[in-house]
Short mmCIF file of C-alpha atoms in Angstrom, two decimals:
data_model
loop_
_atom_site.label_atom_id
_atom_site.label_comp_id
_atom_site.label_asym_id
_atom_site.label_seq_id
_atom_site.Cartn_x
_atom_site.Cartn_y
_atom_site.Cartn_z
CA UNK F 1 0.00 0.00 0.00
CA UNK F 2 1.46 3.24 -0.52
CA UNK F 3 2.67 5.78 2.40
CA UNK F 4 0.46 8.79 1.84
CA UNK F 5 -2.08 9.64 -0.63
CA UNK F 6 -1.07 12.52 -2.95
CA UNK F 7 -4.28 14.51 -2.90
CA UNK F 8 -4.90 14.66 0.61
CA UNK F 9 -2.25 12.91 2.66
CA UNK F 10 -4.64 10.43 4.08
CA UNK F 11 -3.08 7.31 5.05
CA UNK F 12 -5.53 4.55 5.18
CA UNK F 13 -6.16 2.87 1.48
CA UNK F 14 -8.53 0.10 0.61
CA UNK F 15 -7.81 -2.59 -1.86
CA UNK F 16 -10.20 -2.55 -4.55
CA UNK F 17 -8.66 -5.21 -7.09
CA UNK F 18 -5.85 -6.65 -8.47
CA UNK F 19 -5.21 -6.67 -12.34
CA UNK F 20 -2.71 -6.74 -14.94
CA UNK F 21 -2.26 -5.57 -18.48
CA UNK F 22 -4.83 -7.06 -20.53
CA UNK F 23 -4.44 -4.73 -23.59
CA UNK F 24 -0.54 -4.87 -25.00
CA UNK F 25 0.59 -8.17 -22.67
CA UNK F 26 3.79 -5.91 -21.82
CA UNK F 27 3.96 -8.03 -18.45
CA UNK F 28 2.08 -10.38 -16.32
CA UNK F 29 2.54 -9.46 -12.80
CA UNK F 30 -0.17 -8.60 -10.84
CA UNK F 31 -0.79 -4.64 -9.58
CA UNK F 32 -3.06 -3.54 -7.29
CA UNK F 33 -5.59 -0.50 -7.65
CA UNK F 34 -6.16 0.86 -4.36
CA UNK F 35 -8.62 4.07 -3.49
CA UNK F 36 -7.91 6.16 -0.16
CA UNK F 37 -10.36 6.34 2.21
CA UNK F 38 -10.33 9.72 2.79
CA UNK F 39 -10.80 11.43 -0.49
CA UNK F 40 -11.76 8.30 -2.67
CA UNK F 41 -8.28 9.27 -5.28
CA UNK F 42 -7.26 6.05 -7.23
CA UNK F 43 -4.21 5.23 -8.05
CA UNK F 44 -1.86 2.18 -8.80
CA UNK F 45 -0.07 0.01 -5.84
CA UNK F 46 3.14 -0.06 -5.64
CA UNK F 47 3.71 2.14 -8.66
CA UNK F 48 6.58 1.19 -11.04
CA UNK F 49 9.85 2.59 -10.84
CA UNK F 50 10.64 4.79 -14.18
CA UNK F 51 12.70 2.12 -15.47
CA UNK F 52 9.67 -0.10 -15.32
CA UNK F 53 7.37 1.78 -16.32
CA UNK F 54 9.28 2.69 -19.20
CA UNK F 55 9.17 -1.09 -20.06
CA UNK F 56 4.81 -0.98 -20.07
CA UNK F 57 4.72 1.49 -22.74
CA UNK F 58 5.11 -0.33 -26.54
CA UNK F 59 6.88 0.84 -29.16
CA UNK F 60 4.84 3.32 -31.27
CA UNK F 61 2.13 3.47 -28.83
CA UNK F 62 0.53 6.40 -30.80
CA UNK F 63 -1.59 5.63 -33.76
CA UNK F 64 0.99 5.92 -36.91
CA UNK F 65 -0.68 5.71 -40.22
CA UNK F 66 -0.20 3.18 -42.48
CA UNK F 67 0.06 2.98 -46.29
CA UNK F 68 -2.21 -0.09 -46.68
CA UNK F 69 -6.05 0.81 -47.36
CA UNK F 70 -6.89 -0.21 -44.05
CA UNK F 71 -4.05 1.95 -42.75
CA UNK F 72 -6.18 4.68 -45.14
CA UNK F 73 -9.73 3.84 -43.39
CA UNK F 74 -8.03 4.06 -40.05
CA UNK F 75 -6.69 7.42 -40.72
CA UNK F 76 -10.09 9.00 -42.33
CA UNK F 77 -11.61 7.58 -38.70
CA UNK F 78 -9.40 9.04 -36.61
CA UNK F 79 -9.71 12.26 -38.73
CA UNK F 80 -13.32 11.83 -38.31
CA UNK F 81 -13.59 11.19 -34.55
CA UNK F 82 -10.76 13.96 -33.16
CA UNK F 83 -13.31 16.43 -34.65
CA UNK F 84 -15.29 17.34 -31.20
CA UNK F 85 -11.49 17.38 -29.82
CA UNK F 86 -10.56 20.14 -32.17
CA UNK F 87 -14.32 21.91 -31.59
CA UNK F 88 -13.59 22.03 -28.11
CA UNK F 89 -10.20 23.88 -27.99
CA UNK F 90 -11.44 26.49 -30.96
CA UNK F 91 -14.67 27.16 -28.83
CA UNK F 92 -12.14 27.99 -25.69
CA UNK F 93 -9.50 30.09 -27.76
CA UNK F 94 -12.80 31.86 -29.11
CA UNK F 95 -14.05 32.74 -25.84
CA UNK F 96 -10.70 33.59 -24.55
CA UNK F 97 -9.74 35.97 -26.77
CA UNK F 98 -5.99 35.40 -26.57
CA UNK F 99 -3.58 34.95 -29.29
CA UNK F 100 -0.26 32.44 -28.97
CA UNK F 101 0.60 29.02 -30.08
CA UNK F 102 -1.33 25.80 -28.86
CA UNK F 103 0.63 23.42 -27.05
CA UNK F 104 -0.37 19.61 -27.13
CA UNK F 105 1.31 17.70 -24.27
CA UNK F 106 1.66 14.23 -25.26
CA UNK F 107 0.87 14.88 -28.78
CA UNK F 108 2.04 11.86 -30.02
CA UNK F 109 1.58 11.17 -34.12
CA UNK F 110 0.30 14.79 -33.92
CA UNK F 111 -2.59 14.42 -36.24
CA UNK F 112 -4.79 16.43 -33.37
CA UNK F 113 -2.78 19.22 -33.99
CA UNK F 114 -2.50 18.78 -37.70
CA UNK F 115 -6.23 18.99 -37.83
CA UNK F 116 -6.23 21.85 -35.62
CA UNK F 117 -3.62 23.50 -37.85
CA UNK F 118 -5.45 23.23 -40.59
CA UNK F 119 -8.32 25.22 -39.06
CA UNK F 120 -6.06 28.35 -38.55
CA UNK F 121 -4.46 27.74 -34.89
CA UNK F 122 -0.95 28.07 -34.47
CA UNK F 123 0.65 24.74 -33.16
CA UNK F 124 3.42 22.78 -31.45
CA UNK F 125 3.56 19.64 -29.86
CA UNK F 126 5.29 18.13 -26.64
CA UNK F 127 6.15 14.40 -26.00
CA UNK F 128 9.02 12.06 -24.38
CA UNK F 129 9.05 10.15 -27.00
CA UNK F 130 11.66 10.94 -30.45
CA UNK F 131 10.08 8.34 -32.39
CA UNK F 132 6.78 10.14 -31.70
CA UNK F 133 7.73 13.43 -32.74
CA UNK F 134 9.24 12.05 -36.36
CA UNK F 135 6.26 10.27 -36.82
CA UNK F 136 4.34 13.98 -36.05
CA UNK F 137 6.49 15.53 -38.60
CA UNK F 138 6.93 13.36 -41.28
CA UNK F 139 3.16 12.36 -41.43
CA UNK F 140 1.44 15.46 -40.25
CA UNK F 141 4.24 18.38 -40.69
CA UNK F 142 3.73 19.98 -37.12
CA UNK F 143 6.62 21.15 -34.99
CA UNK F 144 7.44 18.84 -31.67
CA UNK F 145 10.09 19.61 -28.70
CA UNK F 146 11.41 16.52 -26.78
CA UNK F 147 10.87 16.14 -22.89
CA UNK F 148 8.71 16.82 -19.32
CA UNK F 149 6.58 20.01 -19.81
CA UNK F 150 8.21 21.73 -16.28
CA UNK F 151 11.27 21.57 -18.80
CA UNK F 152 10.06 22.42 -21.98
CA UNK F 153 11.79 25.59 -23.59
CA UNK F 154 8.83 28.02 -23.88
CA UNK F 155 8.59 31.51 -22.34
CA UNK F 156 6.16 32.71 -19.64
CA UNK F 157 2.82 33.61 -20.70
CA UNK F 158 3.25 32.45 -24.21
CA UNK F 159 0.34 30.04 -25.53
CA UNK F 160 -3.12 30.50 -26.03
CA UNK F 161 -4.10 27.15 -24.86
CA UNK F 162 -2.47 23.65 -23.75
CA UNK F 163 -3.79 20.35 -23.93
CA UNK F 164 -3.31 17.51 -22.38
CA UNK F 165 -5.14 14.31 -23.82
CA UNK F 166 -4.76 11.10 -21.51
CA UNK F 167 -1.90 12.61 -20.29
CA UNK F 168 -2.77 13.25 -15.93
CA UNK F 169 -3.39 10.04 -15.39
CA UNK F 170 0.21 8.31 -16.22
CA UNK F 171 2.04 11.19 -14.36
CA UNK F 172 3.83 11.03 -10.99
CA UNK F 173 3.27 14.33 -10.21
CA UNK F 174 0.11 15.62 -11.99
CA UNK F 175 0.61 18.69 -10.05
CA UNK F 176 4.18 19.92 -11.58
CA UNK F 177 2.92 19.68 -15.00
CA UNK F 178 -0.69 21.62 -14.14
CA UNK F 179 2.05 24.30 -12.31
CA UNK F 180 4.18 24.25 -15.64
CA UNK F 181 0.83 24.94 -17.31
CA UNK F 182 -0.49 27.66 -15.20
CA UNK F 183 2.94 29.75 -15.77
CA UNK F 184 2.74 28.84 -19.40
CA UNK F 185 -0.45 29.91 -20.40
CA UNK F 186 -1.80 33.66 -21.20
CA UNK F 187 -3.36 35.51 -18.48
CA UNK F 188 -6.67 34.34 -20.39
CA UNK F 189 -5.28 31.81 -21.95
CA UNK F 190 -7.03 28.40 -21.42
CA UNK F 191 -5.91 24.63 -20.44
CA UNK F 192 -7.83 21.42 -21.57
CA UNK F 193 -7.40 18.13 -19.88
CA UNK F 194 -8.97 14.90 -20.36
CA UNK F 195 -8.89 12.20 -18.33
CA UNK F 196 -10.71 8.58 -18.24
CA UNK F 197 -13.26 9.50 -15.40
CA UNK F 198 -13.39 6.58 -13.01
CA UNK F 199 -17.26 7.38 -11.76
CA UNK F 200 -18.81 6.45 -15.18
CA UNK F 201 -20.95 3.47 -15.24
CA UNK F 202 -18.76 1.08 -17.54
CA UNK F 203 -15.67 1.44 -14.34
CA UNK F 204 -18.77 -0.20 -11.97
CA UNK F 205 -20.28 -2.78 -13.77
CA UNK F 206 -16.63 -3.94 -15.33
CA UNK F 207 -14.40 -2.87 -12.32
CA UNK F 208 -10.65 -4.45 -13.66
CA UNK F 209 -11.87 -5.27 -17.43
CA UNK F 210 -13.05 -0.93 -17.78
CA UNK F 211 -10.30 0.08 -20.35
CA UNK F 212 -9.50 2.83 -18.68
CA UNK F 213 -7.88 1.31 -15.65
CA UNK F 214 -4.86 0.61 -18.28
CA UNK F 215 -2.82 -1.47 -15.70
CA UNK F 216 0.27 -0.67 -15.40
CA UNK F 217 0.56 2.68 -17.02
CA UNK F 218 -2.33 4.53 -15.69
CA UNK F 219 -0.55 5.65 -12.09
CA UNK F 220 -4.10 6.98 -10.92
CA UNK F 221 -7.39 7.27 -12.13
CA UNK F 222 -9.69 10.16 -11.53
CA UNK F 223 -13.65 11.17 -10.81
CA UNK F 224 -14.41 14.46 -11.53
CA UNK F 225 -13.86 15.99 -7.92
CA UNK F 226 -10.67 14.49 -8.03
CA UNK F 227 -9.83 16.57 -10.97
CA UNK F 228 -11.24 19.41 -9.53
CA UNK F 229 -9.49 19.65 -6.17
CA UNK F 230 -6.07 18.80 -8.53
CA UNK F 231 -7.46 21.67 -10.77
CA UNK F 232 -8.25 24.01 -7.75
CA UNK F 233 -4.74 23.54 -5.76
CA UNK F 234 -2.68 24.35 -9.17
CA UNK F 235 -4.62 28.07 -9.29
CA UNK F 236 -7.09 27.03 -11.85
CA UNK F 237 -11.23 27.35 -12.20
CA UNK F 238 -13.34 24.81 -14.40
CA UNK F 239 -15.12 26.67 -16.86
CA UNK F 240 -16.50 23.57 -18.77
CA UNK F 241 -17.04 20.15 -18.74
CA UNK F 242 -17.63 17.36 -21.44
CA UNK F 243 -18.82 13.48 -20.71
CA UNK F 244 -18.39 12.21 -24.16
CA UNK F 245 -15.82 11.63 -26.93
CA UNK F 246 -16.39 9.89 -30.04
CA UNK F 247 -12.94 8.76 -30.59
CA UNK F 248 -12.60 7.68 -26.43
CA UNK F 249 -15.96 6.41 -25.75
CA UNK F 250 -17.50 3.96 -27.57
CA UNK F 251 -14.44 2.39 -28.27
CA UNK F 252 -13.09 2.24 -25.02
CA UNK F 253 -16.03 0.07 -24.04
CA UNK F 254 -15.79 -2.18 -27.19
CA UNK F 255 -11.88 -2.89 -26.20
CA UNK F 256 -13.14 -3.48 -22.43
CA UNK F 257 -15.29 -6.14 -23.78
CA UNK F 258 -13.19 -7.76 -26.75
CA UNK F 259 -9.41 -6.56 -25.55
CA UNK F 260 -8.78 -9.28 -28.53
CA UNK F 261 -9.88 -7.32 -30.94
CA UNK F 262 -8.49 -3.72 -30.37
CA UNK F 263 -6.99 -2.87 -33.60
CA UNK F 264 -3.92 -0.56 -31.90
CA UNK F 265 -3.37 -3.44 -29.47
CA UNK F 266 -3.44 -6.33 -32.03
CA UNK F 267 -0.81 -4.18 -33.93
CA UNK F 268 1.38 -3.63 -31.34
CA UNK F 269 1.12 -7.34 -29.79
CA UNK F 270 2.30 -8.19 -33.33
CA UNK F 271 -0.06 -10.57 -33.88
CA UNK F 272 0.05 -12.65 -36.62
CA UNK F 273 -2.97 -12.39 -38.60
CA UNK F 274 -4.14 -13.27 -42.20
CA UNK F 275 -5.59 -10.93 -43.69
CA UNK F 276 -8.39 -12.24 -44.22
CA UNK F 277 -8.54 -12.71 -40.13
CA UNK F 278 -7.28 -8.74 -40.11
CA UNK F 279 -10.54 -7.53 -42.03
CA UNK F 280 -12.88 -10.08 -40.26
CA UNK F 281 -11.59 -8.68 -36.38
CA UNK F 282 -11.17 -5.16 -37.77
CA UNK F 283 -15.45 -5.23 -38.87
CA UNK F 284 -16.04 -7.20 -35.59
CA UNK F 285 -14.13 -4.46 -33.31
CA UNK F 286 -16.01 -1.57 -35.81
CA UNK F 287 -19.74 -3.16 -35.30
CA UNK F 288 -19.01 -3.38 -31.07
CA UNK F 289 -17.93 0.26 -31.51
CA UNK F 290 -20.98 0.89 -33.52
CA UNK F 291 -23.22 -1.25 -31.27
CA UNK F 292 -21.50 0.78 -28.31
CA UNK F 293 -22.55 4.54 -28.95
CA UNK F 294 -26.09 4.03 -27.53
CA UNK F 295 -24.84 3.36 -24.07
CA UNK F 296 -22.11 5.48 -23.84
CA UNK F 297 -24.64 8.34 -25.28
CA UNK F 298 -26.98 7.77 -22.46
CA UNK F 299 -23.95 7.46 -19.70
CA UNK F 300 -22.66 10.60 -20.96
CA UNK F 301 -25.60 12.41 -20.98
CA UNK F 302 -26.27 11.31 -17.19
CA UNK F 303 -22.33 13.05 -16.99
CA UNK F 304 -21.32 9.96 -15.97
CA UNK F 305 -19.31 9.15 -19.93
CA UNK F 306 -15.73 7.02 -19.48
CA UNK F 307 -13.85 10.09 -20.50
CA UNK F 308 -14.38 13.82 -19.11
CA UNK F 309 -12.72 16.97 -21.15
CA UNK F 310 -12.09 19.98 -18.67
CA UNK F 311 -12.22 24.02 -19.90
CA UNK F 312 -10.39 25.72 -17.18
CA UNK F 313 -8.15 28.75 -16.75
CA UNK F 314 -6.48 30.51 -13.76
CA UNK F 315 -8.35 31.94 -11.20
CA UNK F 316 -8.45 35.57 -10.76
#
């Protein structure tokens, strides 16, 4: 069990289950999620060193297009699917009236911020990961700096906006990077976070099997007051909140029930397919997506969707 919790310093934990990765088979031990019984934070027991957690992470875990046709049809969905992303940050640079460079933290391929770019917005992107921002360059010809956001080489008060996609959740210190952000941004400038929100309905009735657990790389996992006290103590106010995503939620709940057939993770696990097998798993995993949006509609709607997507800026 871990010392303290990070949110409140409570002590006492409960054990709420033990799990592994079930999605890229990186390793088989056994971790345990844990939730303190003071202010309910999850998080991941004992958490891996660096070194190991380096090892959980797969080569090219970003989606990288491919030149096949399916590689194609991929792309156009993804394309198709980032769009409410891309409404959401050009609604808050609207109302926030600033001017500056957008800065996506964990960016990844960096086909967000292509799309983005494309609209008008001035971009750059931000991720550990080399490989990541070649991949970000070559396919989608927007500029990416190498390293941790309290170290990236921006100036004070420089961007409009910065996003960070799935990014709180596999941090060690969530705060240092919502402190980089806050000194960062504009004085109006605005930061957008999403997060898998642990108090949706799919994390109760599948507990260990929800998909966005992500044992081992997901260090904690987050309801929406979590994010909001982590929001609050880093000198930020929520302006907005969003329960659904269509490139997070209905597919997150198809790869919680058929991990098998995950497209990403099937790539990544190298498995060998025909392809003939390939187009028969890739229609399966597209009609549970299809079959999912009802529900995750609904759950969304009820503000209790798998993902949430925070507006917020500093407080005044």
């Amino acid at each position: 069990m871990p010392n303290r919790c990070p949110a409140c310093e409570g002590a006492e934990f409960q054990l709420l289950f033990t799990a592994t990765d079930r999605l890229y088979h990186t390793t088989s031990e056994l971790f345990q999620v844990v939730e303190c019984r003071q202010c309910r934070l999850l998080q991941l027991a004992p958490q891996p060193t660096p070194a190991e957690l380096e090892r959980y992470y797969p080569k090219n875990y970003w989606f990288t297009p491919e030149a096949s046709a399916a590689g194609r049809l991929e792309e156009i969905y993804r394309r198709f699917v980032l769009r409410d992303h891309v409404h959401f940050v050009e609604r808050a640079l609207k109302e926030s009236g600033e001017s500056g460079p957008v800065l996506d933290v964990g960016c990844g391929g960096g086909l967000f911020l292509r799309l983005l770019r494309d609209r008008g917005a001035r971009v750059i992107g931000l991720d550990y990961s080399t490989d990541a921002a070649r991949v970000a360059w070559t396919s989608n010809r927007v500029p990416v700096t190498c390293g941790a956001l309290s170290q990236a080489p921006f100036a004070p008060q420089t961007c409009a906006a910065i996003t960070m996609f799935h990014v709180l959740e596999h941090l060690y210190d969530p705060r240092c990077y919502l402190r980089a952000a806050h000194d960062l941004l504009r004085p109006e400038g605005r930061l957008i976070v999403q997060v898998p929100n642990a108090g949706c309905w799919q994390f109760l009735l599948l507990g260990a099997s929800w998909n966005g657990v992500d044992v081992p790389r997901h260090l904690f996992n987050y309801r929406p007051a979590d994010l909001d006290r982590l929001l609050d103590s880093c000198g930020f106010e929520v302006l907005r909140r969003k329960y659904f995503s269509w490139r997070d939620n209905p597919a997150g709940l198809a790869t919680s029930l058929a991990p098998s057939l995950d497209p990403m993770a099937r790539r990544i696990r190298q498995s060998q397919e025909s392809p003939a097998a390939r187009l028969a798993k890739d229609l399966l995993y597209g009609a549970l997506v299809a079959a999912s949006v009802p529900f995750t509609a609904v759950e969304a709607a009820c503000h209790a969707g798998s993902t949430i997507m925070i507006e917020a800026r500093k407080k005044t």
